[in-house]
Amino acid sequence: MTVDIALPDGADISRGSVPARIEGPTRALLTAERTALNFVQRLSGIATMTAAFAERLRGLSTRLVDTRKTTPGLRVLEKYAVRVGEAITIASISPTPCCSRTITWPL
């Protein structure tokens, strides 16, 4: 099986774009397709939503920080998706006293 990634992580994808091309035996491709698609959709969703929040905060002195739990077994991937979306993961900031507050608003 060969994988050719056409776009870098964090790139915007528009309708009709081909972000990657995968070639190999049909049986192997069909076996892996659904799982791979689920991973890509989940991680892209995390990065996209994070980027939307980061964009709203651009220019302010506020930092967007990921402090929430992750899906079991997907921690490294989900934290990476948060960084691709331009937020800070809790492991990447120095330990300082802080308070925790959740603020939500419609995108």
mmCIF file of C-alpha atoms in Angstrom:
data_model
loop_
_atom_site.group_PDB
_atom_site.id
_atom_site.type_symbol
_atom_site.label_atom_id
_atom_site.label_comp_id
_atom_site.label_asym_id
_atom_site.label_seq_id
_atom_site.Cartn_x
_atom_site.Cartn_y
_atom_site.Cartn_z
ATOM 1 C CA MET A 1 0.000 0.000 0.000
ATOM 2 C CA THR A 2 1.297 3.495 -0.831
ATOM 3 C CA VAL A 3 0.123 6.773 0.664
ATOM 4 C CA ASP A 4 0.776 10.154 -0.944
ATOM 5 C CA ILE A 5 -0.183 13.118 1.264
ATOM 6 C CA ALA A 6 -0.900 16.099 -0.993
ATOM 7 C CA LEU A 7 -1.666 18.786 1.617
ATOM 8 C CA PRO A 8 0.190 19.718 4.817
ATOM 9 C CA ASP A 9 -1.456 19.400 8.238
ATOM 10 C CA GLY A 10 -3.657 22.398 8.957
ATOM 11 C CA ALA A 11 -4.317 23.256 5.302
ATOM 12 C CA ASP A 12 -7.818 24.335 4.343
ATOM 13 C CA ILE A 13 -9.576 21.791 2.177
ATOM 14 C CA SER A 14 -12.215 22.863 -0.297
ATOM 15 C CA ARG A 15 -14.791 20.764 -2.074
ATOM 16 C CA GLY A 16 -13.152 18.681 -4.760
ATOM 17 C CA SER A 17 -9.681 18.810 -3.162
ATOM 18 C CA VAL A 18 -7.701 15.590 -2.996
ATOM 19 C CA PRO A 19 -5.786 15.766 0.319
ATOM 20 C CA ALA A 20 -4.246 12.308 -0.096
ATOM 21 C CA ARG A 21 -4.054 9.413 -2.530
ATOM 22 C CA ILE A 22 -3.849 5.847 -1.303
ATOM 23 C CA GLU A 23 -3.136 2.936 -3.613
ATOM 24 C CA GLY A 24 -2.969 -0.758 -2.898
ATOM 25 C CA PRO A 25 -4.843 -4.039 -3.072
ATOM 26 C CA THR A 26 -8.603 -3.512 -3.154
ATOM 27 C CA ARG A 27 -9.302 -5.825 -0.228
ATOM 28 C CA ALA A 28 -6.768 -4.033 2.011
ATOM 29 C CA LEU A 29 -8.117 -0.611 1.012
ATOM 30 C CA LEU A 30 -11.727 -1.562 1.700
ATOM 31 C CA THR A 31 -10.781 -3.135 5.032
ATOM 32 C CA ALA A 32 -8.981 -0.008 6.260
ATOM 33 C CA GLU A 33 -11.166 2.636 4.575
ATOM 34 C CA ARG A 34 -13.897 3.065 7.190
ATOM 35 C CA THR A 35 -11.530 3.204 10.166
ATOM 36 C CA ALA A 36 -9.195 5.645 8.407
ATOM 37 C CA LEU A 37 -12.123 7.829 7.345
ATOM 38 C CA ASN A 38 -13.439 7.927 10.925
ATOM 39 C CA PHE A 39 -10.013 9.014 12.227
ATOM 40 C CA VAL A 40 -9.670 11.726 9.579
ATOM 41 C CA GLN A 41 -13.187 13.050 10.206
ATOM 42 C CA ARG A 42 -12.784 13.139 13.985
ATOM 43 C CA LEU A 43 -9.349 14.770 13.986
ATOM 44 C CA SER A 44 -10.272 17.229 11.225
ATOM 45 C CA GLY A 45 -13.362 18.205 13.210
ATOM 46 C CA ILE A 46 -11.284 18.867 16.322
ATOM 47 C CA ALA A 47 -8.750 20.945 14.374
ATOM 48 C CA THR A 48 -11.472 22.865 12.495
ATOM 49 C CA MET A 49 -13.481 23.726 15.627
ATOM 50 C CA THR A 50 -10.306 24.706 17.486
ATOM 51 C CA ALA A 51 -9.253 26.951 14.580
ATOM 52 C CA ALA A 52 -12.675 28.639 14.598
ATOM 53 C CA PHE A 53 -12.306 29.507 18.281
ATOM 54 C CA ALA A 54 -8.671 30.567 17.807
ATOM 55 C CA GLU A 55 -9.694 32.890 14.960
ATOM 56 C CA ARG A 56 -12.282 34.599 17.193
ATOM 57 C CA LEU A 57 -9.586 35.213 19.810
ATOM 58 C CA ARG A 58 -6.923 36.463 17.378
ATOM 59 C CA GLY A 59 -5.645 39.887 18.397
ATOM 60 C CA LEU A 60 -6.783 39.514 22.008
ATOM 61 C CA SER A 61 -4.565 38.732 24.968
ATOM 62 C CA THR A 62 -6.580 35.558 25.596
ATOM 63 C CA ARG A 63 -5.008 32.138 25.018
ATOM 64 C CA LEU A 64 -7.073 29.158 23.916
ATOM 65 C CA VAL A 65 -5.945 26.211 26.027
ATOM 66 C CA ASP A 66 -7.006 22.580 25.811
ATOM 67 C CA THR A 67 -7.413 21.187 29.321
ATOM 68 C CA ARG A 68 -10.090 18.567 28.763
ATOM 69 C CA LYS A 69 -9.880 14.823 28.761
ATOM 70 C CA THR A 70 -9.407 12.961 25.508
ATOM 71 C CA THR A 71 -10.858 9.813 24.018
ATOM 72 C CA PRO A 72 -9.151 6.711 25.438
ATOM 73 C CA GLY A 73 -6.387 5.586 23.075
ATOM 74 C CA LEU A 74 -6.543 8.776 20.977
ATOM 75 C CA ARG A 75 -4.852 11.255 23.329
ATOM 76 C CA VAL A 76 -1.745 11.922 21.214
ATOM 77 C CA LEU A 77 -3.762 12.314 18.005
ATOM 78 C CA GLU A 78 -6.427 14.556 19.543
ATOM 79 C CA LYS A 79 -3.850 16.783 21.274
ATOM 80 C CA TYR A 80 -2.031 17.094 17.930
ATOM 81 C CA ALA A 81 -5.303 18.111 16.233
ATOM 82 C CA VAL A 82 -5.744 20.835 18.874
ATOM 83 C CA ARG A 83 -2.245 22.167 18.142
ATOM 84 C CA VAL A 84 -2.938 22.103 14.389
ATOM 85 C CA GLY A 85 -6.022 24.224 15.148
ATOM 86 C CA GLU A 86 -3.686 26.748 16.818
ATOM 87 C CA ALA A 87 -4.551 26.216 20.472
ATOM 88 C CA ILE A 88 -2.200 25.405 23.304
ATOM 89 C CA THR A 89 -2.357 22.005 24.944
ATOM 90 C CA ILE A 90 -2.041 21.969 28.706
ATOM 91 C CA ALA A 91 1.243 20.045 28.457
ATOM 92 C CA SER A 92 2.813 22.862 26.406
ATOM 93 C CA ILE A 93 2.414 25.632 29.002
ATOM 94 C CA SER A 94 4.435 26.075 32.148
ATOM 95 C CA PRO A 95 2.757 25.252 35.446
ATOM 96 C CA THR A 96 1.415 28.500 36.907
ATOM 97 C CA PRO A 97 -1.440 29.171 39.267
ATOM 98 C CA CYS A 98 -4.605 29.698 37.295
ATOM 99 C CA CYS A 99 -8.293 29.331 37.509
ATOM 100 C CA SER A 100 -10.430 27.179 35.261
ATOM 101 C CA ARG A 101 -13.442 28.620 33.537
ATOM 102 C CA THR A 102 -15.500 27.391 30.632
ATOM 103 C CA ILE A 103 -16.824 30.063 28.284
ATOM 104 C CA THR A 104 -19.026 29.120 25.379
ATOM 105 C CA TRP A 105 -20.563 31.175 22.619
ATOM 106 C CA PRO A 106 -22.156 30.315 19.293
ATOM 107 C CA LEU A 107 -19.810 30.124 16.333
#
